[in-house]
């Protein structure tokens, strides 16, 4: 019962009581316009609201920051409603950027009411939308509210910038041709060595210069085999490794980096899998190509950092999920106690690369503290840990998230590779 | 005519009706109160503030009851009360429309609302005028019986009309 209804009925009672008390018919007459008003309101009161609600979300999956068009269509399958107010309740993380998400109108029977607006959403999966409908009579004395729930799926994937090719050299490769040199002779591009001619060798592989120096033997060139490899991406989603700011978090940067790395390795033809280690274990089984990239992005759009005491340490990482001697890429801001676990992975024969978003620089930027003793100590502790990891044979990218990942990867990995190649040539 | 201008016109008519009614019955205080309430309501309406409309509606209602007890012309009081009711209704409508952008749907809603409101209040005014023309003397017991029958009939007629 609305306040206006109480006010009208109260006024009628007051007039009647005063009229009866004063024995004045003239006063009683004053109640008649109010009674007729109330009668009209009761007559037009909305009772049985029968609406069909249809929602269209387009596109249903997109990178973060893409405008998403939402179209809401309500069809009145019941009697005409004098006044209907529709308000679409946006889920948390979704912000309206254009259009109207609410409307008020007269709603005849079998008529439709459409709302069209554009939203932007944070990374995540959205599949529950609520629409609040308020139906009133024309006086607004009676009001009925209904909530309609629609469930079209919207997946907002992380937005990331593309990376240039990262060279990896795991000990074990797969049987298909790819970009990774395998330290084995066979078909490839880079010269590997020379061996005696065997029947079936191609004529263009014969080393004619060496044959000219030999009298009886024929020699053929052997090239270094190039293959694809198994790459296991491990995203650290432990709550302890995350730092949350008002609109951003360190974990979001890690997710974006994982998406960029997945695309980079899949573009090279590698078999890539994903393991999210945090609240639980979430896994995308190994696969190739664009379909696998979609699977990984779909999983990354849903991951959230979480707390699980059973998985507080990287020693609990189930390495059996990854093929032996494959390439592992750990995306983690790292905790001091993670170092032995990572070195142990290396000892088990895995090639380990760590992309580590710097939590100290991130926290310092938030608190604007880059001079305190605490900051300097934390930096020193982290640098020591990173140095130990490098000494343990781990490829490490110390990433200040204010810089693009591309720059960090180039500065550390690609420059190291170029430097190593130059040193080899000089030797 | 949009809702705001209609509401302003109705406030002016209400104020004028109650002022004239007070002048005719030679009562200065109700006249001053009526003008005061009218000015406050009009200023608030022009500024788009509708928070006090219910209180102002009750103020004018009180003036109508005061007038009926003190010999003011009932016809003018009835007119004032009807326009007061309409102005209050339109104030509430404006509050409900405040969050929504103007468009064809809102314009249609306003048109339909004004039409229905006009019909309802005219009907109310005409029905209220009838007892001033037709005088019947009945006992209180008879009146109570008629009232009970009227309530029952009203209920049945509402159910019939709604079905």
Coordinates of C-alpha atoms in Angstrom, one line a residue:
Chain A
X1 CA 0.0 0.0 0.0
X2 CA 1.6 3.3 -1.1
X3 CA 1.9 6.4 1.0
X4 CA -0.3 8.3 -1.5
X5 CA -3.1 5.7 -1.1
X6 CA -2.9 6.1 2.7
X7 CA -3.0 9.8 2.3
X8 CA -6.1 9.8 0.1
X9 CA -8.0 7.2 2.2
X10 CA -7.0 9.1 5.4
X11 CA -8.3 12.4 3.9
X12 CA -11.6 10.8 3.0
X13 CA -12.0 9.4 6.6
X14 CA -11.0 12.8 8.0
X15 CA -13.6 14.6 5.9
X16 CA -16.3 12.0 6.8
X17 CA -15.5 12.2 10.5
X18 CA -15.4 16.0 10.6
X19 CA -18.7 16.1 8.6
X20 CA -20.4 13.6 10.9
X21 CA -19.0 15.3 14.0
X22 CA -20.2 18.7 12.9
X23 CA -23.4 17.3 11.3
X24 CA -22.5 19.2 8.2
X25 CA -23.6 17.6 4.9
X26 CA -21.6 20.4 3.1
X27 CA -18.4 18.9 4.6
X28 CA -19.3 15.3 3.6
X29 CA -19.8 16.5 0.0
X30 CA -16.1 17.3 -0.1
X31 CA -15.2 13.6 0.2
X32 CA -16.9 12.8 -3.2
X33 CA -14.1 14.0 -5.6
X34 CA -11.6 12.1 -3.5
X35 CA -13.9 9.0 -3.5
X36 CA -14.2 9.1 -7.3
X37 CA -10.5 9.5 -7.6
X38 CA -10.0 6.5 -5.4
X39 CA -12.6 4.5 -7.3
X40 CA -10.9 5.3 -10.6
X41 CA -7.6 4.2 -9.1
X42 CA -9.1 0.9 -7.9
X43 CA -10.7 0.3 -11.3
X44 CA -7.4 0.8 -13.2
X45 CA -5.3 -1.1 -10.6
X46 CA -2.7 -3.4 -12.2
X47 CA -3.3 -7.0 -11.0
X48 CA -2.1 -9.6 -13.3
X49 CA 1.1 -8.5 -15.0
X50 CA 2.0 -10.9 -17.8
X51 CA 5.1 -9.8 -19.5
X52 CA 7.5 -11.6 -21.8
X53 CA 11.1 -10.4 -21.5
X54 CA 13.7 -11.0 -24.2
X55 CA 17.2 -9.9 -23.9
X56 CA 19.8 -9.8 -26.7
X57 CA 23.5 -9.2 -25.8
X58 CA 25.7 -8.5 -28.8
X59 CA 28.5 -9.6 -29.1
X60 CA 28.3 -12.3 -26.5
X61 CA 32.1 -12.5 -26.0
X62 CA 34.5 -9.7 -26.4
X63 CA 37.7 -8.2 -25.0
X64 CA 37.5 -5.9 -22.1
X65 CA 36.6 -2.3 -23.1
X66 CA 34.5 -3.3 -26.1
X67 CA 31.1 -1.6 -26.2
X68 CA 28.4 -4.3 -25.8
X69 CA 24.9 -3.5 -27.2
X70 CA 22.1 -4.7 -25.0
X71 CA 18.5 -4.9 -26.3
X72 CA 15.7 -5.6 -23.9
X73 CA 12.2 -6.3 -25.4
X74 CA 9.2 -6.5 -23.1
X75 CA 5.9 -7.8 -24.6
X76 CA 2.6 -7.3 -22.7
X77 CA 0.6 -10.5 -22.8
X78 CA -1.9 -9.3 -20.2
X79 CA -4.2 -6.3 -19.9
X80 CA -3.2 -2.8 -20.7
X81 CA -1.1 -1.1 -18.0
X82 CA -1.6 2.6 -17.4
X83 CA 2.0 3.2 -16.4
X84 CA 4.9 0.9 -16.5
X85 CA 8.4 1.7 -15.3
X86 CA 11.1 -0.6 -16.5
X87 CA 14.6 -0.5 -15.0
X88 CA 17.4 -2.9 -16.1
X89 CA 19.6 -3.7 -13.1
X90 CA 23.2 -3.9 -14.4
X91 CA 25.3 -6.6 -12.8
X92 CA 28.4 -5.6 -10.8
X93 CA 31.3 -4.7 -13.1
X94 CA 29.1 -3.5 -15.9
X95 CA 28.8 0.2 -16.6
X96 CA 26.4 1.9 -19.0
X97 CA 28.1 4.1 -21.5
X98 CA 25.3 5.1 -23.9
X99 CA 21.5 4.8 -24.3
X100 CA 18.8 4.4 -21.7
X101 CA 18.5 1.4 -19.4
X102 CA 15.2 2.5 -17.9
X103 CA 11.9 3.7 -19.4
X104 CA 8.4 4.7 -18.4
X105 CA 5.4 4.5 -20.6
X106 CA 1.8 3.6 -21.2
X107 CA 1.7 -0.1 -22.1
X108 CA -1.2 -1.4 -24.2
X109 CA -2.0 -5.1 -24.4
X110 CA 0.1 -7.1 -26.9
X111 CA 2.4 -4.1 -27.3
X112 CA 6.2 -4.1 -27.0
X113 CA 8.6 -1.8 -25.1
X114 CA 12.2 -1.8 -26.1
X115 CA 15.3 -0.6 -24.3
X116 CA 18.6 -0.3 -26.2
X117 CA 21.8 0.7 -24.6
X118 CA 25.5 0.1 -24.6
X119 CA 27.6 -1.1 -21.8
X120 CA 31.2 -1.8 -21.0
X121 CA 32.2 -4.5 -18.6
X122 CA 35.1 -5.7 -16.6
X123 CA 36.7 -9.0 -17.3
X124 CA 34.4 -11.8 -16.2
X125 CA 31.4 -14.0 -17.0
X126 CA 27.9 -12.4 -16.8
X127 CA 24.9 -14.6 -17.1
X128 CA 22.3 -13.3 -14.8
X129 CA 20.4 -10.0 -15.5
X130 CA 17.5 -8.6 -13.6
X131 CA 14.8 -6.3 -14.9
X132 CA 12.7 -4.5 -12.4
X133 CA 9.2 -3.7 -13.6
X134 CA 6.8 -1.4 -11.7
X135 CA 3.2 -1.4 -12.9
X136 CA 0.9 1.4 -11.7
X137 CA -2.6 2.7 -12.3
X138 CA -2.7 6.2 -13.8
X139 CA -3.0 7.8 -10.3
X140 CA 0.0 6.0 -9.0
X141 CA -1.9 4.9 -5.9
X142 CA -1.4 1.2 -6.6
X143 CA 1.9 -0.2 -7.6
X144 CA 3.0 -3.7 -8.3
X145 CA 6.6 -4.7 -8.8
X146 CA 8.0 -7.7 -10.5
X147 CA 11.6 -8.8 -11.2
X148 CA 12.3 -10.7 -14.4
X149 CA 15.5 -12.7 -14.7
X150 CA 17.1 -13.4 -18.1
X151 CA 20.2 -15.4 -18.7
X152 CA 22.0 -14.7 -21.9
X153 CA 25.8 -15.3 -21.5
X154 CA 28.3 -12.5 -21.8
X155 CA 32.0 -13.3 -21.6
X156 CA 34.4 -10.4 -21.2
X157 CA 37.9 -11.6 -22.0
X158 CA 41.1 -9.8 -20.9
X159 CA 42.4 -7.2 -23.3
X160 CA 46.0 -7.6 -24.1
X161 CA 48.6 -6.3 -26.5
X162 CA 50.3 -8.8 -28.8
X163 CA 53.8 -10.0 -28.1
X164 CA 56.6 -10.5 -30.6
X165 CA 57.8 -14.1 -30.9
X166 CA 59.5 -15.5 -27.8
X167 CA 62.1 -18.1 -28.5
X168 CA 62.0 -21.1 -26.2
X169 CA 64.2 -24.2 -26.2
X170 CA 62.7 -27.0 -24.2
X171 CA 64.6 -30.3 -24.0
X172 CA 61.7 -32.3 -25.5
X173 CA 59.7 -31.3 -28.5
X174 CA 56.8 -32.8 -30.3
X175 CA 56.9 -34.6 -33.7
X176 CA 55.4 -31.8 -35.8
X177 CA 57.4 -29.2 -37.7
X178 CA 57.6 -25.8 -35.9
X179 CA 59.9 -23.0 -35.0
X180 CA 61.8 -24.6 -32.1
X181 CA 65.3 -25.9 -32.8
X182 CA 65.7 -29.3 -31.3
X183 CA 69.5 -29.9 -31.2
X184 CA 69.0 -32.9 -33.6
X185 CA 69.9 -33.3 -37.2
X186 CA 67.1 -33.6 -39.8
X187 CA 65.1 -31.3 -42.0
X188 CA 65.3 -27.6 -41.1
X189 CA 66.9 -24.3 -42.0
X190 CA 69.9 -23.9 -39.7
X191 CA 73.1 -25.8 -40.7
X192 CA 73.7 -28.7 -38.2
X193 CA 76.5 -30.8 -39.7
X194 CA 77.7 -33.2 -42.4
X195 CA 77.3 -36.9 -42.7
X196 CA 77.9 -39.6 -45.3
X197 CA 75.5 -39.8 -48.2
X198 CA 72.7 -42.3 -47.7
X199 CA 70.5 -43.5 -50.5
X200 CA 67.3 -41.3 -50.6
X201 CA 69.1 -38.1 -49.7
X202 CA 68.1 -35.2 -51.9
X203 CA 70.5 -34.1 -54.5
X204 CA 70.3 -30.4 -53.3
X205 CA 71.5 -31.5 -49.8
X206 CA 74.7 -32.9 -51.1
X207 CA 77.7 -30.9 -49.9
X208 CA 79.5 -30.5 -53.3
X209 CA 82.4 -28.5 -51.9
X210 CA 83.3 -31.3 -49.4
X211 CA 82.8 -33.9 -52.1
X212 CA 85.3 -32.1 -54.3
X213 CA 88.0 -32.6 -51.6
X214 CA 87.1 -36.3 -51.2
X215 CA 87.9 -39.0 -53.7
X216 CA 85.4 -41.8 -53.0
X217 CA 82.9 -40.5 -50.5
X218 CA 79.8 -38.4 -50.9
X219 CA 78.6 -36.1 -48.1
X220 CA 75.3 -34.5 -47.5
X221 CA 74.4 -31.5 -45.3
X222 CA 72.3 -32.1 -42.2
X223 CA 70.1 -29.3 -40.9
X224 CA 68.8 -28.7 -37.3
X225 CA 65.3 -30.1 -36.9
X226 CA 62.6 -27.5 -36.0
X227 CA 59.7 -28.7 -34.1
X228 CA 56.8 -27.5 -32.0
X229 CA 56.8 -28.0 -28.2
X230 CA 54.5 -28.4 -25.3
X231 CA 54.1 -25.2 -23.4
X232 CA 52.4 -25.2 -20.0
X233 CA 51.2 -21.8 -18.8
X234 CA 50.7 -21.6 -15.0
X235 CA 48.8 -18.6 -13.7
X236 CA 49.3 -18.0 -10.0
X237 CA 45.9 -17.0 -8.6
X238 CA 46.8 -17.3 -4.9
X239 CA 45.2 -14.4 -2.9
X240 CA 48.5 -13.7 -1.2
X241 CA 50.3 -12.9 -4.5
X242 CA 47.6 -10.3 -5.5
X243 CA 47.5 -6.6 -4.7
X244 CA 44.3 -4.8 -5.3
X245 CA 43.9 -1.2 -6.1
X246 CA 40.6 0.7 -6.5
X247 CA 39.9 -0.1 -10.1
X248 CA 42.7 -2.5 -10.9
X249 CA 44.8 -5.3 -9.4
X250 CA 48.1 -7.0 -10.0
X251 CA 46.2 -10.2 -10.8
X252 CA 44.5 -8.4 -13.7
X253 CA 47.9 -7.7 -15.2
X254 CA 48.9 -11.3 -14.7
X255 CA 45.8 -12.5 -16.5
X256 CA 46.5 -10.1 -19.5
X257 CA 50.1 -11.4 -19.7
X258 CA 48.8 -15.0 -19.7
X259 CA 46.5 -14.2 -22.5
X260 CA 49.2 -12.5 -24.5
X261 CA 51.6 -15.4 -23.9
X262 CA 49.0 -18.0 -24.9
X263 CA 48.5 -16.2 -28.2
X264 CA 52.2 -15.8 -28.8
X265 CA 53.0 -19.5 -28.2
X266 CA 49.9 -20.8 -30.1
X267 CA 50.8 -18.6 -33.1
X268 CA 54.1 -20.4 -33.3
X269 CA 52.2 -23.7 -33.6
X270 CA 53.0 -25.0 -30.1
X271 CA 50.7 -27.1 -28.0
X272 CA 49.7 -24.9 -25.1
X273 CA 47.9 -25.8 -21.9
X274 CA 46.8 -23.6 -19.0
X275 CA 46.7 -24.3 -15.3
X276 CA 45.3 -21.7 -12.9
X277 CA 46.6 -22.4 -9.4
X278 CA 44.9 -20.6 -6.6
X279 CA 41.5 -21.2 -5.0
X280 CA 41.4 -24.5 -6.8
X281 CA 43.0 -26.0 -9.9
X282 CA 41.5 -25.0 -13.2
X283 CA 42.9 -26.5 -16.2
X284 CA 42.7 -26.2 -20.0
X285 CA 44.0 -29.4 -21.6
X286 CA 46.8 -29.0 -24.2
X287 CA 45.7 -28.0 -27.7
X288 CA 46.7 -26.2 -30.8
X289 CA 45.4 -23.2 -32.7
X290 CA 42.7 -20.7 -32.5
X291 CA 40.2 -23.0 -30.8
X292 CA 42.6 -23.6 -28.0
X293 CA 43.2 -19.8 -27.8
X294 CA 39.5 -19.3 -27.4
X295 CA 39.3 -22.0 -24.7
X296 CA 42.1 -20.3 -22.8
X297 CA 40.6 -16.9 -23.1
X298 CA 37.2 -18.3 -21.9
X299 CA 38.9 -19.7 -18.9
X300 CA 40.9 -16.5 -18.3
X301 CA 37.7 -14.4 -18.4
X302 CA 36.4 -16.3 -15.4
X303 CA 39.5 -16.7 -13.1
X304 CA 39.6 -14.8 -9.8
X305 CA 42.2 -14.9 -7.1
X306 CA 41.3 -17.0 -4.2
X307 CA 42.4 -18.5 -0.9
X308 CA 43.0 -22.2 -0.4
X309 CA 45.2 -23.2 2.5
X310 CA 46.0 -26.5 0.8
X311 CA 47.5 -24.6 -2.2
X312 CA 49.4 -21.9 -0.4
X313 CA 52.7 -23.2 -1.7
X314 CA 54.0 -23.8 -5.2
X315 CA 55.3 -27.2 -3.9
X316 CA 51.6 -28.4 -4.3
X317 CA 51.8 -27.6 -8.1
X318 CA 50.8 -30.8 -9.9
X319 CA 53.7 -31.1 -12.4
X320 CA 52.4 -34.4 -13.6
X321 CA 49.9 -32.5 -15.6
X322 CA 52.6 -31.3 -17.9
X323 CA 54.6 -33.5 -20.3
X324 CA 58.2 -34.3 -19.1
X325 CA 60.9 -31.8 -20.1
X326 CA 58.4 -29.4 -21.6
X327 CA 58.4 -25.6 -21.4
X328 CA 56.7 -24.2 -18.3
X329 CA 55.8 -20.5 -18.1
X330 CA 54.8 -19.3 -14.6
X331 CA 53.0 -16.0 -14.4
X332 CA 53.3 -15.0 -10.8
X333 CA 54.4 -12.1 -8.7
X334 CA 56.2 -14.7 -6.5
X335 CA 56.5 -15.1 -2.8
X336 CA 59.8 -15.6 -1.0
X337 CA 59.0 -19.2 -0.3
X338 CA 58.3 -20.0 -4.0
X339 CA 62.0 -20.0 -5.0
X340 CA 62.9 -23.7 -4.0
X341 CA 59.7 -25.0 -5.7
X342 CA 60.6 -23.3 -9.0
X343 CA 64.2 -24.4 -8.8
X344 CA 62.9 -28.0 -8.2
X345 CA 60.8 -27.8 -11.4
X346 CA 64.0 -26.9 -13.2
X347 CA 65.7 -29.9 -11.6
X348 CA 62.9 -32.2 -12.8
X349 CA 63.9 -31.3 -16.4
X350 CA 61.4 -28.6 -17.2
X351 CA 62.5 -25.5 -19.0
X352 CA 61.1 -22.8 -16.7
X353 CA 60.3 -19.2 -17.6
X354 CA 58.8 -16.9 -15.0
X355 CA 57.0 -13.7 -15.9
X356 CA 56.8 -11.9 -12.6
X357 CA 54.7 -8.7 -12.2
X358 CA 56.6 -6.7 -9.6
X359 CA 54.4 -6.5 -6.5
X360 CA 56.7 -4.1 -4.7
X361 CA 56.8 -1.5 -7.4
X362 CA 53.0 -1.8 -7.8
X363 CA 52.4 -1.3 -4.1
X364 CA 54.9 1.5 -3.9
X365 CA 53.1 3.3 -6.8
X366 CA 49.8 2.9 -5.0
X367 CA 51.2 4.3 -1.7
X368 CA 53.6 6.7 -3.5
X369 CA 56.4 5.4 -1.3
X370 CA 59.7 4.8 -3.1
X371 CA 62.1 6.2 -0.6
X372 CA 61.3 4.5 2.7
X373 CA 63.6 1.9 4.2
X374 CA 60.8 -0.7 4.0
X375 CA 60.5 -0.3 0.3
X376 CA 64.3 -0.5 -0.2
X377 CA 64.4 -3.7 1.9
X378 CA 61.6 -5.3 0.1
X379 CA 63.3 -4.5 -3.3
X380 CA 66.5 -5.9 -2.1
X381 CA 64.8 -9.1 -0.9
X382 CA 63.0 -9.5 -4.2
X383 CA 66.2 -8.9 -6.2
X384 CA 68.0 -11.5 -4.2
X385 CA 65.3 -14.0 -4.8
X386 CA 65.2 -13.2 -8.6
X387 CA 69.0 -13.6 -8.7
X388 CA 68.8 -17.0 -7.1
X389 CA 66.2 -18.1 -9.6
X390 CA 68.3 -16.9 -12.5
X391 CA 71.3 -18.8 -11.0
X392 CA 69.0 -21.9 -10.9
X393 CA 68.6 -21.7 -14.7
X394 CA 65.2 -20.1 -14.7
X395 CA 64.5 -17.5 -17.5
X396 CA 63.0 -14.6 -15.6
X397 CA 61.2 -11.5 -16.7
X398 CA 60.9 -8.9 -13.9
X399 CA 57.9 -6.9 -15.1
X400 CA 57.0 -3.4 -13.9
X401 CA 53.3 -3.4 -14.8
X402 CA 53.4 0.3 -15.7
X403 CA 55.5 -0.8 -18.7
X404 CA 54.1 -2.9 -21.5
X405 CA 54.9 -6.6 -21.2
X406 CA 56.4 -6.5 -24.7
X407 CA 59.1 -4.1 -23.5
X408 CA 59.9 -6.2 -20.4
X409 CA 60.1 -9.4 -22.5
X410 CA 62.2 -7.8 -25.1
X411 CA 64.6 -6.2 -22.5
X412 CA 65.2 -9.5 -20.7
X413 CA 64.5 -12.5 -22.9
X414 CA 65.1 -11.3 -26.5
X415 CA 68.1 -9.1 -25.7
X416 CA 69.6 -12.1 -23.7
X417 CA 69.1 -14.3 -26.7
X418 CA 70.7 -11.8 -29.1
X419 CA 73.6 -11.3 -26.7
X420 CA 74.1 -15.0 -26.3
X421 CA 74.1 -15.4 -30.1
X422 CA 76.7 -12.7 -30.5
X423 CA 78.9 -14.2 -27.9
X424 CA 78.7 -17.6 -29.6
X425 CA 79.7 -16.1 -32.9
X426 CA 82.7 -14.3 -31.3
X427 CA 83.8 -17.5 -29.7
Chain B
X1 CA 0.2 21.3 -22.7
X2 CA 2.8 19.5 -20.6
X3 CA 2.5 18.2 -17.1
X4 CA 4.5 21.1 -15.5
X5 CA 2.5 23.9 -17.0
X6 CA -0.8 22.0 -16.3
X7 CA 0.3 21.6 -12.6
X8 CA 1.2 25.3 -12.4
X9 CA -2.1 26.3 -13.9
X10 CA -4.0 24.1 -11.5
X11 CA -2.1 25.5 -8.5
X12 CA -3.0 29.0 -9.5
X13 CA -6.7 28.0 -10.0
X14 CA -6.7 26.3 -6.6
X15 CA -5.2 29.3 -4.9
X16 CA -7.7 31.6 -6.6
X17 CA -10.6 29.4 -5.7
X18 CA -9.8 29.2 -2.0
X19 CA -8.9 32.9 -1.9
X20 CA -12.2 33.9 -3.6
X21 CA -14.1 31.5 -1.3
X22 CA -12.4 33.2 1.8
X23 CA -13.1 36.7 0.4
X24 CA -16.8 35.8 -0.1
X25 CA -17.1 34.5 3.4
X26 CA -15.1 37.5 4.7
X27 CA -12.3 35.4 6.3
X28 CA -8.9 37.0 6.1
X29 CA -6.8 34.3 7.7
X30 CA -7.8 31.5 5.3
X31 CA -7.3 33.9 2.4
X32 CA -3.7 34.7 3.5
X33 CA -3.0 31.0 4.2
X34 CA -4.4 30.0 0.8
X35 CA -2.2 32.6 -1.0
X36 CA 0.8 31.6 1.1
X37 CA 0.4 27.9 0.3
X38 CA -0.2 28.7 -3.4
X39 CA 2.9 30.8 -3.7
X40 CA 5.1 28.2 -2.0
X41 CA 3.7 25.4 -4.1
X42 CA 4.0 27.4 -7.4
X43 CA 7.6 28.4 -6.6
X44 CA 8.5 24.8 -5.8
X45 CA 6.8 23.5 -8.9
X46 CA 8.6 25.9 -11.1
X47 CA 11.9 24.9 -9.5
X48 CA 11.0 21.2 -10.1
X49 CA 10.9 20.4 -6.3
X50 CA 8.0 18.1 -5.5
X51 CA 8.9 17.0 -2.0
X52 CA 6.3 19.2 -0.2
X53 CA 3.4 18.6 -2.6
X54 CA 1.6 16.2 -0.2
X55 CA 1.8 18.6 2.7
X56 CA 0.5 21.4 0.5
X57 CA -2.3 19.3 -0.8
X58 CA -3.3 18.5 2.9
X59 CA -3.0 22.3 3.6
X60 CA -5.6 23.1 0.9
X61 CA -7.7 20.2 2.0
X62 CA -7.7 21.6 5.5
X63 CA -8.8 25.0 4.1
X64 CA -11.7 23.3 2.2
X65 CA -12.9 21.6 5.4
X66 CA -12.5 24.9 7.3
X67 CA -14.5 26.7 4.6
X68 CA -17.3 24.2 4.6
X69 CA -17.6 24.6 8.4
X70 CA -17.5 28.4 8.3
X71 CA -20.0 29.1 5.5
X72 CA -17.8 29.4 2.5
X73 CA -19.5 28.8 -0.9
X74 CA -19.3 25.0 -1.3
X75 CA -19.2 25.1 -5.1
X76 CA -16.0 27.1 -5.1
X77 CA -14.5 25.0 -2.4
X78 CA -15.4 21.9 -4.4
X79 CA -13.7 23.4 -7.5
X80 CA -10.7 24.3 -5.4
X81 CA -10.5 20.8 -3.9
X82 CA -10.7 19.1 -7.4
X83 CA -8.0 21.3 -8.8
X84 CA -5.9 20.8 -5.6
X85 CA -6.2 17.0 -6.1
X86 CA -5.3 17.3 -9.8
X87 CA -2.2 19.5 -9.0
X88 CA -1.1 17.0 -6.3
X89 CA -1.5 14.1 -8.8
X90 CA 0.5 15.9 -11.5
X91 CA 3.3 16.7 -9.0
X92 CA 3.6 13.0 -8.2
X93 CA 3.6 12.2 -11.8
X94 CA 6.5 14.6 -12.4
X95 CA 8.4 12.9 -9.6
X96 CA 7.9 9.6 -11.3
X97 CA 9.0 10.9 -14.6
X98 CA 12.0 12.8 -13.3
X99 CA 14.5 9.9 -13.8
X100 CA 13.5 9.3 -17.4
X101 CA 14.5 11.2 -20.5
X102 CA 11.7 12.9 -22.5
X103 CA 10.5 11.1 -25.5
X104 CA 7.5 10.0 -27.5
X105 CA 6.7 7.3 -24.8
X106 CA 6.7 9.8 -22.0
X107 CA 4.7 12.3 -24.1
X108 CA 2.1 9.6 -24.8
X109 CA 2.0 8.7 -21.1
X110 CA 1.5 12.3 -20.1
X111 CA -1.3 12.8 -22.6
X112 CA -3.1 9.6 -21.5
X113 CA -2.7 10.6 -17.9
X114 CA -4.0 14.1 -18.3
X115 CA -7.0 12.8 -20.2
X116 CA -7.9 10.2 -17.6
X117 CA -7.3 12.7 -14.7
X118 CA -9.5 15.3 -16.4
X119 CA -12.4 12.8 -16.9
X120 CA -12.1 11.5 -13.3
X121 CA -12.0 14.9 -11.7
X122 CA -14.8 16.3 -13.8
X123 CA -16.9 13.3 -13.0
X124 CA -16.1 13.7 -9.3
X125 CA -17.0 17.4 -9.4
X126 CA -20.3 16.8 -11.2
X127 CA -21.3 13.9 -8.8
X128 CA -20.3 16.2 -5.8
X129 CA -22.5 19.0 -7.2
X130 CA -25.6 16.7 -7.5
X131 CA -26.3 16.7 -3.7
X132 CA -26.3 20.5 -3.8
X133 CA -29.2 20.4 -6.3
X134 CA -31.1 17.3 -5.0
X135 CA -32.0 17.5 -1.3
X136 CA -33.2 14.3 0.5
X137 CA -33.7 14.0 4.2
X138 CA -33.1 10.5 5.6
X139 CA -32.5 9.1 9.0
X140 CA -29.1 8.0 10.2
X141 CA -30.1 4.3 10.2
X142 CA -31.3 4.6 6.6
X143 CA -28.1 6.4 5.7
X144 CA -26.0 3.6 7.2
X145 CA -28.0 1.0 5.2
X146 CA -27.6 2.9 2.0
X147 CA -23.9 3.2 2.7
X148 CA -23.6 -0.5 3.2
X149 CA -25.5 -1.3 0.0
X150 CA -23.3 1.3 -1.8
X151 CA -20.1 -0.3 -0.6
X152 CA -21.3 -3.8 -1.7
X153 CA -22.5 -2.4 -5.1
X154 CA -19.2 -0.5 -5.5
X155 CA -17.2 -3.7 -4.9
X156 CA -19.3 -5.7 -7.3
X157 CA -19.2 -3.0 -10.0
X158 CA -15.4 -2.8 -9.6
X159 CA -15.1 -6.6 -10.0
X160 CA -17.4 -6.5 -13.0
X161 CA -15.7 -3.6 -14.7
X162 CA -12.3 -5.2 -14.2
X163 CA -13.3 -8.5 -15.6

